[in-house]
Coordinates of C-alpha atoms in Angstrom, one line a residue:
X142 CA 0.0 -0.2 0.0
X143 CA 2.9 2.3 1.0
X144 CA 5.8 1.7 -1.3
X145 CA 9.2 2.8 0.0
X146 CA 8.1 3.2 3.6
X147 CA 10.3 1.0 5.7
X148 CA 9.6 2.5 9.1
X149 CA 7.2 4.8 10.9
X150 CA 7.6 6.9 14.0
X151 CA 5.1 7.0 17.0
X152 CA 5.1 9.2 20.1
X153 CA 6.4 7.3 23.0
X154 CA 3.1 7.5 24.9
X155 CA 1.3 5.3 22.3
X156 CA 3.7 2.2 22.6
X157 CA 4.7 0.2 25.8
X158 CA 8.2 0.9 27.0
X159 CA 10.0 -0.5 30.1
X160 CA 10.4 2.0 32.9
X161 CA 14.3 1.8 33.0
X162 CA 15.7 4.1 35.6
X163 CA 19.0 5.1 37.2
X164 CA 18.8 3.6 40.8
X165 CA 21.4 5.7 42.2
X166 CA 20.0 8.9 40.9
X167 CA 20.9 12.3 42.6
X168 CA 18.3 14.1 40.4
X169 CA 14.9 15.2 41.9
X170 CA 13.1 14.1 38.7
X171 CA 14.5 10.4 39.0
X172 CA 13.8 9.8 35.2
X173 CA 16.5 11.9 33.4
X174 CA 15.4 10.8 29.8
X175 CA 13.8 13.1 27.4
X176 CA 10.9 11.7 25.5
X177 CA 11.4 10.9 22.0
X178 CA 9.5 9.0 19.1
X179 CA 9.6 5.3 18.9
X180 CA 10.9 4.1 15.5
X181 CA 8.8 1.0 14.1
X182 CA 10.0 -0.9 11.2
X183 CA 7.9 -3.0 8.9
X184 CA 8.7 -6.1 10.6
X185 CA 7.5 -4.8 14.1
X186 CA 10.9 -4.1 15.5
X187 CA 10.9 -1.0 17.9
X188 CA 13.6 1.2 18.6
X189 CA 13.6 3.6 21.4
X190 CA 16.7 5.7 22.0
X191 CA 15.9 8.5 24.6
X192 CA 18.8 10.9 25.2
X193 CA 19.3 11.5 28.8
X194 CA 21.3 13.7 31.3
X195 CA 22.0 11.4 34.5
X196 CA 23.0 12.9 37.8
X197 CA 24.4 10.3 40.4
X198 CA 26.1 10.5 43.8
X199 CA 29.7 9.0 43.9
X200 CA 32.3 8.4 46.4
X201 CA 35.4 10.7 45.8
X202 CA 38.6 9.3 47.0
X203 CA 41.1 12.1 47.0
X204 CA 44.0 10.6 49.1
X205 CA 46.2 10.5 46.0
X206 CA 45.1 14.0 44.8
X207 CA 46.2 15.1 42.1
X208 CA 47.2 11.7 40.9
X209 CA 43.9 10.0 41.7
X210 CA 41.6 7.8 39.9
X211 CA 37.9 8.0 40.5
X212 CA 35.2 5.4 39.8
X213 CA 31.5 6.1 39.7
X214 CA 28.8 3.4 39.4
X215 CA 25.6 4.1 37.3
X216 CA 23.1 1.3 38.1
X217 CA 20.2 1.1 35.7
X218 CA 17.1 -1.4 36.1
X219 CA 13.4 -1.5 35.8
X220 CA 11.5 -0.1 38.8
X221 CA 8.5 -2.4 38.7
X222 CA 9.2 -5.3 36.2
X223 CA 11.0 -8.4 37.2
X224 CA 13.1 -10.8 35.1
X225 CA 10.3 -13.0 34.1
X226 CA 8.8 -9.8 32.3
X227 CA 11.7 -7.8 31.4
X228 CA 15.2 -9.2 30.5
X229 CA 18.0 -6.5 30.6
X230 CA 20.9 -7.2 28.1
X231 CA 24.2 -5.2 28.2
X232 CA 25.9 -3.7 25.6
X233 CA 29.3 -1.9 26.0
X234 CA 29.1 1.8 26.6
X235 CA 29.7 3.9 23.5
X236 CA 32.3 6.6 24.3
X237 CA 33.0 7.7 20.8
X238 CA 31.2 11.0 21.5
X239 CA 33.1 11.9 24.7
X240 CA 34.6 15.3 24.6
X241 CA 37.9 15.5 26.6
X242 CA 38.7 18.4 28.9
X243 CA 41.8 19.6 30.7
X244 CA 41.1 18.0 34.0
X245 CA 40.0 14.5 33.5
X246 CA 40.8 11.5 31.2
X247 CA 37.9 8.8 30.6
X248 CA 39.8 5.6 31.3
X249 CA 36.7 3.5 30.5
X250 CA 33.1 2.5 31.2
X251 CA 33.0 -1.3 31.7
X252 CA 29.6 -2.7 32.4
X253 CA 28.2 -5.7 34.4
X254 CA 24.8 -7.3 34.5
X255 CA 23.6 -8.8 38.0
X256 CA 20.4 -10.3 39.2
X257 CA 18.9 -9.6 42.6
X258 CA 16.4 -11.8 44.5
X259 CA 14.1 -10.4 47.2
X260 CA 12.0 -12.1 49.9
X261 CA 8.7 -11.1 48.3
X262 CA 9.1 -12.7 45.0
X263 CA 10.6 -15.7 43.2
X264 CA 11.7 -14.1 40.0
X265 CA 15.0 -12.4 39.5
X266 CA 15.5 -8.7 39.1
X267 CA 18.2 -7.8 36.7
X268 CA 20.2 -4.6 36.6
X269 CA 23.1 -3.3 34.6
X270 CA 25.9 -1.3 36.3
X271 CA 28.3 0.8 34.3
X272 CA 31.5 1.9 36.2
X273 CA 32.8 5.4 34.8
X274 CA 36.5 5.2 35.5
X275 CA 38.2 8.7 35.3
X276 CA 41.9 9.7 35.7
X277 CA 42.8 13.2 37.0
X278 CA 45.1 14.9 34.4
X279 CA 48.3 15.8 36.7
X280 CA 49.8 18.4 34.2
X281 CA 46.9 21.0 35.0
X282 CA 47.5 20.6 38.8
X283 CA 51.2 20.4 38.4
X284 CA 51.4 23.7 36.6
X285 CA 48.7 25.5 38.7
X286 CA 49.1 24.1 42.1
X287 CA 52.1 22.0 42.8
X288 CA 54.9 24.0 41.0
X289 CA 53.8 27.3 42.5
X290 CA 53.7 25.8 46.0
X291 CA 57.1 24.4 45.7
X292 CA 58.5 27.7 44.3
X293 CA 56.9 29.7 47.2
X294 CA 58.3 27.2 49.9
X295 CA 61.8 27.5 48.3
X296 CA 61.5 31.4 48.3
X297 CA 60.5 31.2 51.9
X298 CA 63.5 28.9 52.8
X299 CA 65.9 31.2 50.8
X300 CA 65.0 34.2 53.2
X301 CA 67.2 32.5 55.9
X302 CA 70.1 32.8 53.4
X303 CA 69.9 36.8 53.4
X304 CA 72.3 38.6 55.6
X305 CA 71.0 40.1 58.9

């Protein structure tokens, strides 16, 4: 009937989609995704790729500052569906669009799928956790913090060599 039409787009409210959320969200809205259309092809395959800005709380270890490496876990899962209704499958994180900055290097974003069991229910509850690993760039702090501190300390010691 419609030659050449290979897919159509529907508003996301017209098609069922899972309630995947960031469990350890630090955002007051909790669902940080923006609603976009669902792409449906002629075989019925649906593709829903909402962009999102996620805020999460992380433990920051600064014992080795400015030579530290920080790791932050982002744990995603369904809030209401168990493993018998929804099976989460993990793909590696795509960091090709990462824009580097002067302070941090992105080391990697490995992911891990786990299943949790609760007393209430027999079914498993799967989740996917991505660990964002970042290394602080030391050149920035070396030039702006360490070298000035060492120079000021050295000058302070040279004061004692001045004749009285």
